[in-house]
Short mmCIF file of C-alpha atoms in Angstrom, two decimals:
data_model
loop_
_atom_site.label_atom_id
_atom_site.label_comp_id
_atom_site.label_asym_id
_atom_site.label_seq_id
_atom_site.Cartn_x
_atom_site.Cartn_y
_atom_site.Cartn_z
CA MET G 1 0.00 0.00 0.00
CA GLY G 2 1.35 3.44 -0.97
CA LEU G 3 2.04 6.31 1.36
CA GLY G 4 -1.26 7.99 0.64
CA ASP G 5 -3.50 4.97 0.16
CA ARG G 6 -5.03 4.79 3.64
CA ASP G 7 -7.40 7.10 5.46
CA ALA G 8 -7.67 7.95 9.16
CA ALA G 9 -9.98 6.02 11.44
CA PRO G 10 -13.08 7.76 12.87
CA VAL G 11 -12.27 10.11 15.78
CA HIS G 12 -14.39 10.11 18.96
CA THR G 13 -12.10 11.44 21.71
CA ALA G 14 -9.43 14.12 22.14
CA GLY G 15 -6.77 11.44 22.48
CA GLN G 16 -7.82 9.84 19.21
CA ALA G 17 -7.78 13.26 17.57
CA ALA G 18 -4.24 13.92 18.79
CA ARG G 19 -3.06 10.53 17.52
CA MET G 20 -4.77 11.14 14.20
CA VAL G 21 -3.05 14.54 13.82
CA TRP G 22 0.33 12.97 14.66
CA GLU G 23 -0.11 10.05 12.25
CA GLU G 24 -1.42 12.30 9.49
CA SER G 25 1.47 14.73 9.97
CA LYS G 26 4.00 11.93 9.67
CA LEU G 27 2.22 10.66 6.57
CA LEU G 28 2.17 14.10 4.93
CA TRP G 29 5.86 14.68 5.67
CA GLY G 30 6.63 11.23 4.26
CA ILE G 31 4.87 12.16 1.04
CA GLY G 32 5.84 15.82 0.89
CA THR G 33 9.57 15.53 1.52
CA PRO G 34 10.37 13.37 -1.55
CA MET G 35 8.10 15.58 -3.65
CA ALA G 36 9.90 18.69 -2.42
CA VAL G 37 13.23 17.05 -3.26
CA SER G 38 11.99 16.19 -6.75
CA THR G 39 10.62 19.68 -7.44
CA LEU G 40 13.71 21.40 -6.06
CA SER G 41 16.04 19.15 -8.06
CA LEU G 42 14.24 20.05 -11.27
CA TYR G 43 14.44 23.77 -10.48
CA ALA G 44 18.07 23.48 -9.40
CA VAL G 45 19.06 22.39 -12.90
CA GLY G 46 18.55 26.00 -13.97
CA SER G 47 20.37 27.34 -10.93
CA VAL G 48 23.40 25.14 -11.58
CA THR G 49 23.45 26.34 -15.20
CA THR G 50 23.45 29.96 -14.03
CA ILE G 51 26.28 29.28 -11.56
CA PHE G 52 28.54 27.84 -14.25
CA VAL G 53 27.73 30.62 -16.71
CA GLY G 54 28.52 33.17 -14.00
CA HIS G 55 32.21 32.25 -14.31
CA LEU G 56 32.19 33.38 -17.96
CA GLY G 57 31.57 37.08 -17.27
CA ASN G 58 28.89 39.65 -16.46
CA LEU G 59 27.20 39.66 -19.86
CA PRO G 60 26.85 35.85 -20.13
CA LEU G 61 25.54 35.78 -16.54
CA ALA G 62 22.98 38.49 -17.34
CA ALA G 63 21.89 36.56 -20.42
CA ALA G 64 21.57 33.30 -18.50
CA SER G 65 19.77 35.05 -15.62
CA ILE G 66 17.10 36.38 -17.97
CA GLY G 67 16.94 33.13 -19.94
CA ILE G 68 16.52 30.98 -16.83
CA SER G 69 14.70 33.38 -14.48
CA VAL G 70 12.34 34.82 -17.09
CA PHE G 71 11.75 32.43 -19.97
CA SER G 72 12.36 29.11 -18.20
CA THR G 73 10.41 30.19 -15.13
CA PHE G 74 7.57 31.32 -17.41
CA ALA G 75 7.52 27.89 -19.04
CA LEU G 76 7.89 26.17 -15.67
CA GLY G 77 4.89 27.98 -14.19
CA PHE G 78 2.71 27.43 -17.26
CA MET G 79 3.57 23.75 -17.71
CA MET G 80 3.36 22.99 -13.99
CA GLY G 81 -0.04 24.67 -13.84
CA MET G 82 -1.36 22.86 -16.91
CA GLY G 83 -0.07 19.56 -15.54
CA SER G 84 -1.85 20.15 -12.23
CA ALA G 85 -5.14 19.17 -13.91
CA LEU G 86 -3.85 15.63 -13.79
CA GLU G 87 -3.83 15.74 -9.98
CA THR G 88 -7.62 15.94 -9.91
CA LEU G 89 -8.25 13.24 -12.50
CA CYS G 90 -5.52 10.76 -11.51
CA GLY G 91 -6.21 11.23 -7.81
CA GLN G 92 -9.89 10.46 -8.30
CA ALA G 93 -9.23 7.52 -10.62
CA PHE G 94 -6.72 5.95 -8.24
CA GLY G 95 -8.93 6.52 -5.20
CA ALA G 96 -11.91 4.98 -7.00
CA GLY G 97 -9.90 1.91 -7.95
CA GLN G 98 -9.97 2.74 -11.68
CA VAL G 99 -6.18 2.58 -11.94
CA ALA G 100 -6.22 1.73 -15.64
CA MET G 101 -7.61 5.21 -16.38
CA LEU G 102 -4.41 6.83 -15.12
CA GLY G 103 -2.58 5.91 -18.30
CA VAL G 104 -5.35 7.38 -20.45
CA TYR G 105 -5.30 10.64 -18.50
CA LEU G 106 -1.50 10.73 -18.70
CA GLN G 107 -1.54 10.40 -22.48
CA ARG G 108 -4.24 13.06 -22.74
CA SER G 109 -2.12 15.41 -20.64
CA TRP G 110 0.96 14.74 -22.76
CA ILE G 111 -1.02 15.75 -25.84
CA VAL G 112 -2.45 18.91 -24.32
CA LEU G 113 0.81 20.06 -22.76
CA GLY G 114 2.72 19.21 -25.94
CA VAL G 115 0.50 21.56 -27.92
CA ALA G 116 0.77 24.20 -25.18
CA ALA G 117 4.57 23.93 -25.27
CA LEU G 118 4.60 24.51 -29.02
CA LEU G 119 2.46 27.61 -28.52
CA MET G 120 5.23 29.00 -26.30
CA VAL G 121 7.85 28.73 -29.04
CA PRO G 122 7.20 32.24 -30.48
CA LEU G 123 7.97 33.70 -27.05
CA TYR G 124 11.48 32.25 -27.32
CA VAL G 125 11.91 33.01 -31.03
CA PHE G 126 10.99 36.68 -30.63
CA ALA G 127 12.71 37.13 -27.28
CA GLU G 128 14.99 39.96 -28.43
CA PRO G 129 12.31 42.35 -29.71
CA LEU G 130 10.19 41.53 -26.67
CA LEU G 131 13.04 42.39 -24.29
CA LEU G 132 13.85 45.56 -26.21
CA ALA G 133 10.18 46.58 -25.98
CA LEU G 134 10.53 46.19 -22.20
CA ARG G 135 13.47 48.67 -22.33
CA GLN G 136 16.11 46.04 -21.68
CA ASP G 137 19.76 46.88 -22.39
CA PRO G 138 20.40 46.06 -26.10
CA ASP G 139 23.51 43.96 -25.40
CA VAL G 140 21.76 42.01 -22.66
CA ALA G 141 18.65 41.58 -24.80
CA ARG G 142 20.67 40.19 -27.71
CA GLU G 143 22.59 37.68 -25.59
CA ALA G 144 19.55 36.71 -23.54
CA ALA G 145 17.54 36.06 -26.70
CA ARG G 146 20.29 33.84 -28.04
CA PHE G 147 20.47 31.91 -24.77
CA ALA G 148 16.66 31.59 -24.70
CA LEU G 149 16.76 29.84 -28.06
CA TYR G 150 19.48 27.53 -26.78
CA ILE G 151 17.34 26.39 -23.83
CA LEU G 152 14.08 26.05 -25.80
CA PRO G 153 14.43 22.22 -26.11
CA GLY G 154 14.64 21.99 -22.33
CA ALA G 155 11.41 23.94 -21.95
CA LEU G 156 9.65 21.50 -24.28
CA SER G 157 10.65 18.61 -22.02
CA LEU G 158 8.38 19.98 -19.28
CA ALA G 159 5.38 18.85 -21.35
CA VAL G 160 6.54 15.28 -20.67
CA ASN G 161 7.95 15.81 -17.20
CA PHE G 162 5.02 17.28 -15.30
CA PRO G 163 2.29 14.85 -16.45
CA SER G 164 4.62 11.94 -15.66
CA GLY G 165 5.23 13.37 -12.21
CA LYS G 166 1.52 13.77 -11.49
CA PHE G 167 0.93 10.20 -12.63
CA LEU G 168 3.49 8.91 -10.12
CA GLN G 169 2.24 11.21 -7.35
CA ALA G 170 -1.32 9.92 -7.71
CA GLN G 171 -0.03 6.44 -6.82
CA SER G 172 2.22 7.79 -4.03
CA LYS G 173 5.32 6.67 -5.92
CA VAL G 174 7.08 9.81 -4.79
CA MET G 175 10.40 8.18 -3.87
CA VAL G 176 10.88 7.28 -7.52
CA GLN G 177 10.50 10.93 -8.45
CA ALA G 178 12.93 12.01 -5.77
CA TRP G 179 15.64 9.57 -6.83
CA ILE G 180 15.24 10.45 -10.50
CA GLY G 181 15.39 14.16 -9.65
CA VAL G 182 18.53 13.85 -7.51
CA ALA G 183 20.24 11.61 -10.07
CA GLY G 184 19.29 14.02 -12.85
CA LEU G 185 20.73 16.96 -10.90
CA GLY G 186 23.99 15.10 -10.26
CA PHE G 187 24.18 14.20 -13.94
CA HIS G 188 23.61 17.85 -14.85
CA VAL G 189 26.42 19.09 -12.60
CA ALA G 190 28.86 16.61 -14.16
CA LEU G 191 27.75 17.32 -17.72
CA THR G 192 27.85 21.09 -17.27
CA TYR G 193 31.32 20.88 -15.77
CA LEU G 194 32.48 18.80 -18.72
CA LEU G 195 31.00 21.07 -21.41
CA VAL G 196 31.70 24.47 -19.84
CA THR G 197 34.85 24.03 -17.76
CA VAL G 198 36.70 21.16 -19.44
CA LEU G 199 35.74 21.60 -23.09
CA GLY G 200 35.25 25.37 -22.91
CA TRP G 201 31.99 25.49 -24.87
CA GLY G 202 30.76 28.53 -22.93
CA THR G 203 27.07 29.45 -22.85
CA PRO G 204 26.11 27.07 -25.70
CA GLY G 205 27.63 24.22 -23.70
CA ALA G 206 25.78 25.25 -20.53
CA ALA G 207 22.51 25.44 -22.46
CA ALA G 208 23.15 22.04 -24.07
CA ALA G 209 23.73 20.48 -20.65
CA TYR G 210 20.52 22.12 -19.42
CA ASP G 211 18.50 20.69 -22.31
CA VAL G 212 19.98 17.19 -22.08
CA SER G 213 19.49 17.01 -18.32
CA LEU G 214 15.85 18.09 -18.39
CA TRP G 215 15.06 15.60 -21.14
CA ALA G 216 16.93 12.88 -19.24
CA ILE G 217 14.76 13.45 -16.16
CA ALA G 218 11.55 13.50 -18.22
CA LEU G 219 12.44 10.36 -20.18
CA CYS G 220 13.52 8.46 -17.06
CA GLN G 221 10.15 9.14 -15.44
CA SER G 222 8.35 8.06 -18.61
CA ALA G 223 10.46 4.93 -18.94
CA TYR G 224 9.66 3.96 -15.35
CA ILE G 225 5.94 4.44 -15.99
CA ILE G 226 5.92 2.39 -19.19
CA GLY G 227 8.20 -0.32 -17.85
CA TRP G 228 7.14 -0.72 -14.21
CA CYS G 229 3.65 0.78 -13.73
CA LYS G 230 1.71 -2.00 -15.38
CA ASP G 231 -1.51 -1.34 -13.45
CA GLY G 232 -1.75 2.32 -14.45
CA TRP G 233 -0.14 2.02 -17.86
CA ARG G 234 -1.96 -0.36 -20.21
CA GLY G 235 -0.38 0.91 -23.43
CA TRP G 236 -1.30 3.65 -25.86
CA SER G 237 -5.02 4.24 -26.20
CA MET G 238 -7.26 6.22 -28.55
CA ALA G 239 -9.37 7.05 -25.49
CA ALA G 240 -6.77 9.72 -24.76
CA PHE G 241 -8.30 11.81 -27.56
CA GLN G 242 -11.78 11.75 -26.01
CA ASP G 243 -13.16 14.63 -23.91
CA MET G 244 -10.18 16.69 -24.97
CA TRP G 245 -11.86 20.10 -24.64
CA ALA G 246 -13.00 19.43 -21.08
CA PHE G 247 -9.44 18.44 -20.20
CA VAL G 248 -8.06 21.59 -21.84
CA LYS G 249 -10.40 23.80 -19.82
CA LEU G 250 -9.46 22.07 -16.59
CA SER G 251 -5.77 22.43 -17.47
CA LEU G 252 -6.11 26.15 -18.21
CA GLU G 253 -7.98 26.76 -14.97
CA SER G 254 -5.23 24.99 -13.05
CA ALA G 255 -2.54 26.93 -14.93
CA VAL G 256 -4.00 30.34 -14.08
CA MET G 257 -3.94 29.62 -10.35
CA LEU G 258 -0.29 28.58 -10.29
CA CYS G 259 1.10 30.95 -12.91
CA LEU G 260 0.07 34.01 -10.90
CA ASP G 261 2.18 32.68 -8.01
CA ILE G 262 5.29 32.04 -10.11
CA TRP G 263 5.37 34.57 -12.93
CA TYR G 264 5.87 37.61 -10.71
CA MET G 265 9.43 36.38 -10.11
CA SER G 266 10.05 36.39 -13.86
CA MET G 267 9.37 40.08 -14.24
CA ILE G 268 11.77 41.42 -11.59
CA PRO G 269 15.06 40.77 -13.49
CA VAL G 270 13.54 42.32 -16.62
CA LEU G 271 12.46 45.45 -14.78
CA THR G 272 16.00 45.99 -13.53
CA GLY G 273 17.31 46.13 -17.09
CA GLY G 274 16.58 49.84 -17.30
CA LEU G 275 18.76 50.68 -14.31
CA GLU G 276 22.28 52.08 -14.52
CA ASP G 277 24.82 49.32 -15.13
CA ALA G 278 22.13 46.98 -16.46
CA GLN G 279 24.37 43.92 -16.59
CA LEU G 280 25.28 44.06 -12.92
CA SER G 281 21.67 44.81 -11.93
CA VAL G 282 20.31 41.86 -13.88
CA ASP G 283 23.09 39.61 -12.53
CA SER G 284 22.30 40.51 -8.93
CA LEU G 285 18.52 40.23 -9.21
CA GLY G 286 18.77 37.03 -11.24
CA ILE G 287 20.77 35.38 -8.46
CA CYS G 288 18.33 36.66 -5.81
CA MET G 289 15.33 35.36 -7.73
CA SER G 290 17.04 32.00 -8.19
CA ILE G 291 17.44 31.70 -4.42
CA GLU G 292 13.84 32.80 -3.92
CA GLY G 293 12.80 30.16 -6.42
CA TRP G 294 14.49 27.47 -4.36
CA ALA G 295 12.35 28.38 -1.36
CA LEU G 296 9.22 28.49 -3.50
CA MET G 297 9.88 25.08 -5.05
CA ILE G 298 10.34 23.50 -1.62
CA PHE G 299 6.90 24.65 -0.52
CA VAL G 300 5.34 23.77 -3.89
CA GLY G 301 6.57 20.22 -3.36
CA LEU G 302 5.39 20.06 0.24
CA ASN G 303 2.03 21.51 -0.71
CA ALA G 304 1.60 18.84 -3.39
CA ALA G 305 1.39 16.24 -0.62
CA ILE G 306 -2.12 17.54 0.09
CA SER G 307 -3.05 16.80 -3.52
CA VAL G 308 -1.95 13.20 -3.03
CA ARG G 309 -3.81 12.73 0.26
CA SER G 310 -7.05 14.63 -0.36
CA PRO G 311 -8.42 12.51 -3.24
CA MET G 312 -8.39 9.50 -0.93
CA SER G 313 -10.88 11.33 1.27
CA TRP G 314 -13.21 13.03 -1.18
CA VAL G 315 -13.36 10.18 -3.66
CA LEU G 316 -16.09 8.62 -1.50
CA ASP G 317 -19.52 10.17 -1.57
CA ILE G 318 -21.82 10.56 1.41
CA GLN G 319 -22.87 6.91 1.33
CA GLY G 320 -19.25 5.80 1.00
CA GLN G 321 -19.66 4.65 -2.59
CA PRO G 322 -16.74 5.33 -4.93
CA CYS G 323 -17.18 7.45 -8.00
CA THR G 324 -16.99 5.48 -11.21
CA LEU G 325 -14.79 6.47 -14.09
CA SER G 326 -14.93 5.37 -17.67
CA SER G 327 -12.95 6.25 -20.75
CA SER G 328 -15.88 8.31 -22.02
CA SER G 329 -16.35 10.26 -18.83
CA SER G 330 -15.28 13.69 -17.69
CA PRO G 331 -15.19 15.06 -14.16
CA SER G 332 -18.02 17.09 -12.69
CA ARG G 333 -18.71 17.91 -9.06
CA SER G 334 -21.74 16.18 -7.63
CA SER G 335 -24.01 17.55 -4.93
CA SER G 336 -22.16 15.45 -2.36
CA GLY G 337 -18.96 17.36 -3.05
CA CYS G 338 -17.27 14.50 -4.85
CA TYR G 339 -16.17 14.55 -8.47
CA ALA G 340 -18.60 12.24 -10.16
CA CYS G 341 -18.31 11.26 -13.76
CA SER G 342 -20.84 12.17 -16.34
CA SER G 343 -20.74 11.06 -19.94
CA SER G 344 -19.96 13.89 -22.26
#
């Protein structure tokens, strides 16, 4: 039984309530800590890239700071938000015992987020005129736009990474995520050192290491799902293309909530570009926002533990009967407060 697969017993006394709080706290920390490690490891890939580029000079550091703190964080917030729709659907399916539906929802999310990732490509392609329109220093804007194009493949990997992570979280397989994240971060440090310090490839080498590492993490998660999650993954299914619009709307709603929390960090380094000595200003704020991002990612991971635990409680309706899910169903909230499934 997974970390989040059991619910608390009924509480009748203060002593039972205290024990329930203690047991639930331990359970949430057991789920949340690996998820925080996984989320932080993914975010730290960008921080490590910035650290290595910082040894190349002020202008490369300013370019990497904007590329990572602005464009990558923009993609991170959008993809993480879109992928959060899978928490609702996979959590309900797993809690209702319809584990086979997890693979269908995962494939549907890959499709939706893949299209969303492609829609972000113009933002990277036209980064230089966009930065100049925001009154960024011309030299910084030119180098940042070039670096943004270099790291575009890494941003596309998030369309695979986040749905895979939500799939594993729904089944409380959070330790797998944590180990993959830590291994991916270690691999990134070694690869970046090789390309930037040993081979001297500069910012292109740092960006290449960033892209390869993010795709390695995403593909490792996917390989684990396809190879070892036989209950949830039953192979590719055409059912993934059903109820697509309802899934898109749920994904967009989830994205709006999270993007507003993350995107504000992206704007601060850009706003400093109009200050005197723009390169130094962007360098300093980029480093500060990277540190702030570490703290944010820790709490994003810890908070996700609630998303793993809560479906186990609200998947039962008032009479204790599980919601039923089918490949032709989409989620809608019933009068009992549970997400029931209604044929579309």
